[in-house]
Amino acid sequence: MHEQPEHVSDTEVLATVRAHWSAEVDAVTHLPMGSGGHHWQATSRGAPRLFVTLDRLGARHDATSLEGAYAGAAALAFAVDAVVAGLPTLAGRYTVPLADGALSVTPWVWGERAGDGPPATRADAEATARTLRRLHAARPAAGVPAWAQLVPASFASDLAEQLAPTWSTGPMAAPAQDLLRAHVTDVEAWTERYHTLAATARDRAWVATHGEPHSRNQLRSLTGRLLLVDWESLRVAPPERDLRILVDAGHADLVDADPLMLELFDLEWRLDEIDQLAARFAPAHTGDRDDVEALTALRFALTRPGAAYDT
């Protein structure tokens, strides 16, 4: 999300933050970062105070489930001190409607992103494993959403139907469509296997999971501690939804993971990426920096080798 959103202005964001969280905030600045939502730095007299996020509502979240995820993260923060949770509004909620989404805020925490996906060091992997053990042992709040399959069993046939007419919606339409058409058969096989594995997940233990605890969602604080951010993805699910991050990075010895569930969530990541990126290029788009990065991500999702988990 490098580009400023067209549907929401900085003025609207500032007014919402001042009305629901802090009247001391006097400015917001859009931050060119992230991939799932838009972000702003909120300041008071030039000093950073809040990190502001606008999540879109749709297939992944409605207003109730997003509120449940952020409120659930705030509850988990009492048991897991690595959680950077949202701040409640003056009314006690964690989200406020804005445009086609919902706004939330966390405290501004000084630090730097811990990496670009995998743990940067063995020590970081060990710290992440400790945090996940504490998270998975904590009791989730009642409103935390339960995990469900992100793509339907008809995903491959739906995609083939979407690809039937020639896309001429922007500069990335043709290359994106060519990539997708070349891999429809693969998508069909991945989807069938994904739903087979999802059926077996019902018999596993389910816990509170972050969903994306990779180093891009970790902040290294000024004291060197790793903090876990971006909790919209919080779900009650099999623990392998989180543990896959460590296994794929070569740290399987740090976790006790079911290979079938690891495969399930590896397939989910791939299919969800394909679904979201196809939806990006089928409509009109401009070919901006976000689109260029999205085309690279689509190519990777379609062509990367499948992970091999010992069974």
Short mmCIF file of C-alpha atoms in Angstrom, two decimals:
data_model
loop_
_atom_site.label_atom_id
_atom_site.label_comp_id
_atom_site.label_asym_id
_atom_site.label_seq_id
_atom_site.Cartn_x
_atom_site.Cartn_y
_atom_site.Cartn_z
CA MET A 1 0.00 0.00 0.00
CA HIS A 2 2.53 2.56 -1.15
CA GLU A 3 -0.03 4.85 -2.76
CA GLN A 4 -2.35 7.24 -0.91
CA PRO A 5 -5.90 5.80 -0.86
CA GLU A 6 -8.27 7.50 -3.27
CA HIS A 7 -11.38 6.88 -1.18
CA VAL A 8 -10.23 8.38 2.13
CA SER A 9 -8.47 11.70 2.80
CA ASP A 10 -5.98 12.54 5.53
CA THR A 11 -8.52 15.07 6.80
CA GLU A 12 -11.11 12.31 7.34
CA VAL A 13 -8.60 10.07 9.09
CA LEU A 14 -7.49 12.91 11.39
CA ALA A 15 -11.07 13.83 12.27
CA THR A 16 -11.91 10.20 13.09
CA VAL A 17 -8.85 9.74 15.29
CA ARG A 18 -9.51 12.99 17.17
CA ALA A 19 -13.21 12.16 17.70
CA HIS A 20 -12.74 8.58 18.88
CA TRP A 21 -9.25 8.27 20.37
CA SER A 22 -7.39 11.48 21.16
CA ALA A 23 -8.19 15.14 20.61
CA GLU A 24 -4.50 15.88 21.22
CA VAL A 25 -3.58 14.48 17.79
CA ASP A 26 -3.16 17.38 15.38
CA ALA A 27 -1.80 15.76 12.19
CA VAL A 28 -1.64 12.45 10.30
CA THR A 29 0.80 11.39 7.58
CA HIS A 30 0.15 8.49 5.22
CA LEU A 31 2.86 5.81 5.45
CA PRO A 32 3.82 3.95 2.23
CA MET A 33 3.96 0.48 3.75
CA GLY A 34 2.12 -2.79 4.20
CA SER A 35 -0.01 -4.84 1.83
CA GLY A 36 -3.36 -5.42 3.50
CA GLY A 37 -4.41 -1.95 4.65
CA HIS A 38 -3.43 1.69 4.66
CA HIS A 39 -1.44 3.21 7.51
CA TRP A 40 -0.80 6.66 8.96
CA GLN A 41 1.40 8.15 11.63
CA ALA A 42 -0.62 10.34 14.00
CA THR A 43 1.32 13.11 15.72
CA SER A 44 0.81 15.71 18.44
CA ARG A 45 2.94 18.85 18.17
CA GLY A 46 5.24 16.97 15.82
CA ALA A 47 5.78 13.95 18.10
CA PRO A 48 4.50 10.52 16.94
CA ARG A 49 1.70 9.22 19.15
CA LEU A 50 -0.33 6.63 17.27
CA PHE A 51 -0.05 4.13 14.40
CA VAL A 52 -3.32 4.26 12.47
CA THR A 53 -4.66 1.48 10.23
CA LEU A 54 -7.56 1.42 7.78
CA ASP A 55 -8.69 -2.14 6.99
CA ARG A 56 -11.11 -2.73 4.16
CA LEU A 57 -14.15 -4.87 4.87
CA GLY A 58 -15.14 -7.64 2.48
CA ALA A 59 -14.49 -11.33 2.02
CA ARG A 60 -11.86 -11.54 4.78
CA HIS A 61 -13.65 -9.49 7.44
CA ASP A 62 -16.95 -7.89 8.21
CA ALA A 63 -17.23 -5.21 10.88
CA THR A 64 -18.03 -7.74 13.62
CA SER A 65 -15.16 -10.13 12.91
CA LEU A 66 -12.60 -7.31 12.58
CA GLU A 67 -13.70 -5.86 15.92
CA GLY A 68 -13.46 -9.35 17.40
CA ALA A 69 -9.91 -9.81 16.13
CA TYR A 70 -8.62 -6.49 17.46
CA ALA A 71 -10.46 -6.80 20.77
CA GLY A 72 -9.15 -10.35 21.06
CA ALA A 73 -5.58 -9.17 20.53
CA ALA A 74 -6.01 -6.59 23.29
CA ALA A 75 -7.16 -9.35 25.66
CA LEU A 76 -4.24 -11.60 24.68
CA ALA A 77 -1.77 -8.79 25.42
CA PHE A 78 -2.30 -9.42 29.13
CA ALA A 79 -0.88 -12.95 28.75
CA VAL A 80 1.60 -12.35 25.91
CA ASP A 81 3.71 -9.24 26.39
CA ALA A 82 5.01 -9.34 22.79
CA VAL A 83 1.55 -8.39 21.49
CA VAL A 84 1.25 -4.80 20.22
CA ALA A 85 -2.49 -4.46 20.57
CA GLY A 86 -4.89 -1.74 19.56
CA LEU A 87 -6.12 1.02 21.85
CA PRO A 88 -9.82 1.23 22.72
CA THR A 89 -11.90 4.19 21.63
CA LEU A 90 -13.55 6.50 24.13
CA ALA A 91 -16.57 4.17 23.80
CA GLY A 92 -14.53 1.04 24.51
CA ARG A 93 -14.43 -0.37 20.98
CA TYR A 94 -11.31 -1.10 18.92
CA THR A 95 -12.57 -0.15 15.45
CA VAL A 96 -14.54 2.73 13.99
CA PRO A 97 -16.29 2.68 10.58
CA LEU A 98 -14.69 4.88 7.92
CA ALA A 99 -15.50 4.85 4.19
CA ASP A 100 -15.60 1.19 3.07
CA GLY A 101 -13.57 -0.07 6.01
CA ALA A 102 -12.74 0.37 9.67
CA LEU A 103 -10.11 2.46 11.43
CA SER A 104 -8.02 1.27 14.39
CA VAL A 105 -4.98 2.58 16.24
CA THR A 106 -2.08 1.21 18.27
CA PRO A 107 0.45 3.14 20.33
CA TRP A 108 3.41 4.42 18.32
CA VAL A 109 6.34 2.10 19.14
CA TRP A 110 9.86 3.07 18.16
CA GLY A 111 11.85 0.35 16.46
CA GLU A 112 12.51 -1.27 13.10
CA ARG A 113 11.00 -4.09 11.09
CA ALA A 114 12.65 -7.33 12.16
CA GLY A 115 13.20 -8.69 8.66
CA ASP A 116 11.72 -9.43 5.27
CA GLY A 117 9.91 -12.69 6.03
CA PRO A 118 12.01 -15.42 7.66
CA PRO A 119 13.61 -14.84 11.06
CA ALA A 120 16.81 -12.84 10.57
CA THR A 121 18.81 -14.99 13.00
CA ARG A 122 18.54 -18.19 15.02
CA ALA A 123 18.01 -16.05 18.11
CA ASP A 124 15.04 -14.35 16.41
CA ALA A 125 13.60 -17.75 15.52
CA GLU A 126 13.91 -18.89 19.13
CA ALA A 127 12.26 -15.68 20.38
CA THR A 128 9.43 -16.15 17.87
CA ALA A 129 8.94 -19.76 18.97
CA ARG A 130 8.69 -18.65 22.62
CA THR A 131 6.13 -15.99 21.75
CA LEU A 132 4.05 -18.47 19.75
CA ARG A 133 4.11 -21.03 22.58
CA ARG A 134 2.72 -18.39 24.94
CA LEU A 135 0.16 -17.24 22.40
CA HIS A 136 -1.06 -20.77 21.68
CA ALA A 137 -1.35 -21.49 25.40
CA ALA A 138 -3.46 -18.38 26.08
CA ARG A 139 -7.24 -18.65 26.10
CA PRO A 140 -8.76 -16.59 23.26
CA ALA A 141 -11.62 -14.21 23.95
CA ALA A 142 -15.08 -15.33 22.90
CA GLY A 143 -15.29 -12.90 19.98
CA VAL A 144 -12.12 -13.99 18.18
CA PRO A 145 -13.11 -15.30 14.72
CA ALA A 146 -12.61 -18.98 13.93
CA TRP A 147 -10.51 -19.96 10.94
CA ALA A 148 -12.37 -21.01 7.79
CA GLN A 149 -11.20 -21.86 4.28
CA LEU A 150 -10.26 -18.74 2.34
CA VAL A 151 -11.13 -20.05 -1.12
CA PRO A 152 -14.13 -22.23 -2.09
CA ALA A 153 -13.94 -25.69 -3.61
CA SER A 154 -15.05 -24.10 -6.90
CA PHE A 155 -12.09 -21.70 -6.92
CA ALA A 156 -10.35 -23.15 -10.00
CA SER A 157 -13.52 -23.25 -12.13
CA ASP A 158 -14.47 -19.76 -10.95
CA LEU A 159 -11.02 -18.54 -11.94
CA ALA A 160 -11.23 -20.19 -15.37
CA GLU A 161 -14.56 -18.48 -15.98
CA GLN A 162 -13.08 -15.14 -14.91
CA LEU A 163 -10.18 -15.65 -17.33
CA ALA A 164 -12.38 -16.49 -20.36
CA PRO A 165 -12.75 -12.93 -21.70
CA THR A 166 -9.55 -11.07 -22.58
CA TRP A 167 -8.56 -8.60 -19.90
CA SER A 168 -7.80 -5.10 -21.14
CA THR A 169 -8.16 -3.28 -17.87
CA GLY A 170 -4.67 -1.87 -17.46
CA PRO A 171 -0.96 -2.34 -18.21
CA MET A 172 -0.64 -5.45 -16.03
CA ALA A 173 -3.81 -7.17 -17.24
CA ALA A 174 -2.32 -9.18 -20.13
CA PRO A 175 0.76 -10.56 -18.31
CA ALA A 176 -1.32 -11.38 -15.23
CA GLN A 177 -3.93 -13.17 -17.33
CA ASP A 178 -1.28 -15.13 -19.24
CA LEU A 179 0.27 -16.29 -15.95
CA LEU A 180 -3.05 -17.37 -14.53
CA ARG A 181 -4.19 -19.18 -17.69
CA ALA A 182 -0.93 -21.15 -17.75
CA HIS A 183 -1.54 -22.46 -14.22
CA VAL A 184 -5.29 -23.14 -14.03
CA THR A 185 -4.65 -26.91 -13.88
CA ASP A 186 -2.22 -26.40 -11.00
CA VAL A 187 -4.76 -24.23 -9.19
CA GLU A 188 -7.34 -26.98 -9.56
CA ALA A 189 -5.02 -29.59 -7.98
CA TRP A 190 -3.97 -27.24 -5.17
CA THR A 191 -7.59 -26.39 -4.38
CA GLU A 192 -8.68 -30.04 -4.23
CA ARG A 193 -5.83 -30.93 -1.89
CA TYR A 194 -6.48 -27.85 0.24
CA HIS A 195 -10.10 -28.79 0.88
CA THR A 196 -9.19 -32.40 1.60
CA LEU A 197 -6.74 -31.26 4.27
CA ALA A 198 -9.18 -28.66 5.64
CA ALA A 199 -11.64 -31.46 6.41
CA THR A 200 -9.04 -33.18 8.60
CA ALA A 201 -8.31 -29.94 10.48
CA ARG A 202 -11.61 -30.24 12.32
CA ASP A 203 -10.15 -33.05 14.43
CA ARG A 204 -7.06 -31.09 15.52
CA ALA A 205 -6.59 -28.87 18.56
CA TRP A 206 -7.42 -25.23 17.82
CA VAL A 207 -5.73 -22.28 19.53
CA ALA A 208 -5.36 -18.53 19.17
CA THR A 209 -3.13 -17.92 16.12
CA HIS A 210 -1.72 -14.73 14.66
CA GLY A 211 -1.70 -16.15 11.13
CA GLU A 212 1.25 -14.17 9.75
CA PRO A 213 3.94 -14.04 12.48
CA HIS A 214 6.80 -13.56 10.02
CA SER A 215 9.47 -10.92 10.51
CA ARG A 216 7.61 -8.33 8.39
CA ASN A 217 5.00 -8.35 11.15
CA GLN A 218 7.57 -8.13 13.91
CA LEU A 219 9.02 -4.95 15.30
CA ARG A 220 12.46 -4.93 16.91
CA SER A 221 12.10 -2.42 19.73
CA LEU A 222 14.84 -0.07 20.88
CA THR A 223 15.67 -2.58 23.63
CA GLY A 224 16.03 -5.40 21.08
CA ARG A 225 12.79 -7.25 21.95
CA LEU A 226 10.70 -8.67 19.15
CA LEU A 227 7.10 -7.44 19.19
CA LEU A 228 4.27 -8.90 17.10
CA VAL A 229 2.07 -6.43 15.21
CA ASP A 230 -0.85 -6.47 12.72
CA TRP A 231 -3.50 -8.52 14.50
CA GLU A 232 -6.36 -8.34 12.00
CA SER A 233 -5.37 -11.90 11.01
CA LEU A 234 -6.03 -13.31 14.52
CA ARG A 235 -8.04 -16.54 14.29
CA VAL A 236 -8.74 -19.60 16.39
CA ALA A 237 -7.14 -22.33 14.27
CA PRO A 238 -4.69 -25.25 14.33
CA PRO A 239 -1.32 -23.97 15.61
CA GLU A 240 0.43 -24.85 12.32
CA ARG A 241 -1.13 -21.72 10.87
CA ASP A 242 1.67 -19.94 12.76
CA LEU A 243 4.30 -22.66 13.05
CA ARG A 244 4.75 -22.97 9.27
CA ILE A 245 6.72 -19.71 9.30
CA LEU A 246 9.44 -21.30 11.44
CA VAL A 247 9.43 -24.68 9.69
CA ASP A 248 9.79 -23.12 6.24
CA ALA A 249 12.73 -21.05 7.50
CA GLY A 250 14.64 -24.16 8.62
CA HIS A 251 13.72 -24.07 12.32
CA ALA A 252 11.47 -27.14 12.52
CA ASP A 253 13.36 -28.31 15.59
CA LEU A 254 11.87 -25.44 17.58
CA VAL A 255 8.24 -26.55 17.13
CA ASP A 256 6.04 -29.62 17.30
CA ALA A 257 4.02 -29.46 14.08
CA ASP A 258 1.71 -31.79 12.16
CA PRO A 259 3.01 -32.10 8.56
CA LEU A 260 -0.51 -32.32 7.11
CA MET A 261 -1.54 -29.09 8.80
CA LEU A 262 1.67 -27.41 7.61
CA GLU A 263 0.76 -28.42 4.07
CA LEU A 264 -2.77 -27.10 4.55
CA PHE A 265 -1.60 -23.62 5.49
CA ASP A 266 1.12 -23.57 2.84
CA LEU A 267 -1.57 -24.25 0.23
CA GLU A 268 -3.81 -21.63 1.83
CA TRP A 269 -1.12 -18.97 1.53
CA ARG A 270 -0.62 -19.79 -2.17
CA LEU A 271 -4.31 -19.90 -3.08
CA ASP A 272 -5.19 -16.78 -1.11
CA GLU A 273 -2.40 -14.85 -2.86
CA ILE A 274 -3.65 -16.00 -6.26
CA ASP A 275 -7.23 -15.10 -5.38
CA GLN A 276 -6.40 -11.60 -4.14
CA LEU A 277 -4.00 -10.80 -6.98
CA ALA A 278 -6.32 -12.03 -9.72
CA ALA A 279 -8.98 -9.76 -8.24
CA ARG A 280 -6.50 -6.87 -8.43
CA PHE A 281 -5.74 -7.14 -12.15
CA ALA A 282 -9.14 -8.11 -13.57
CA PRO A 283 -10.60 -4.61 -12.83
CA ALA A 284 -9.15 -1.31 -13.99
CA HIS A 285 -5.69 -0.52 -12.61
CA THR A 286 -2.97 2.02 -13.38
CA GLY A 287 0.31 0.08 -13.26
CA ASP A 288 1.62 1.99 -10.26
CA ARG A 289 4.29 0.72 -7.86
CA ASP A 290 1.79 -1.39 -5.95
CA ASP A 291 0.68 -3.06 -9.20
CA VAL A 292 4.27 -3.84 -10.21
CA GLU A 293 4.94 -5.49 -6.86
CA ALA A 294 1.64 -7.37 -7.06
CA LEU A 295 2.53 -8.87 -10.46
CA THR A 296 5.83 -10.13 -9.04
CA ALA A 297 3.95 -11.65 -6.11
CA LEU A 298 1.50 -13.35 -8.47
CA ARG A 299 4.32 -14.91 -10.48
CA PHE A 300 5.91 -16.22 -7.29
CA ALA A 301 2.65 -17.66 -5.96
CA LEU A 302 2.04 -19.54 -9.21
CA THR A 303 5.56 -20.84 -9.85
CA ARG A 304 7.31 -21.41 -6.52
CA PRO A 305 8.00 -25.06 -5.63
CA GLY A 306 5.64 -26.63 -3.14
CA ALA A 307 6.99 -27.06 0.36
CA ALA A 308 7.87 -30.62 1.38
CA TYR A 309 6.86 -31.61 4.92
CA ASP A 310 7.86 -34.94 6.46
CA THR A 311 4.88 -37.20 7.10
#
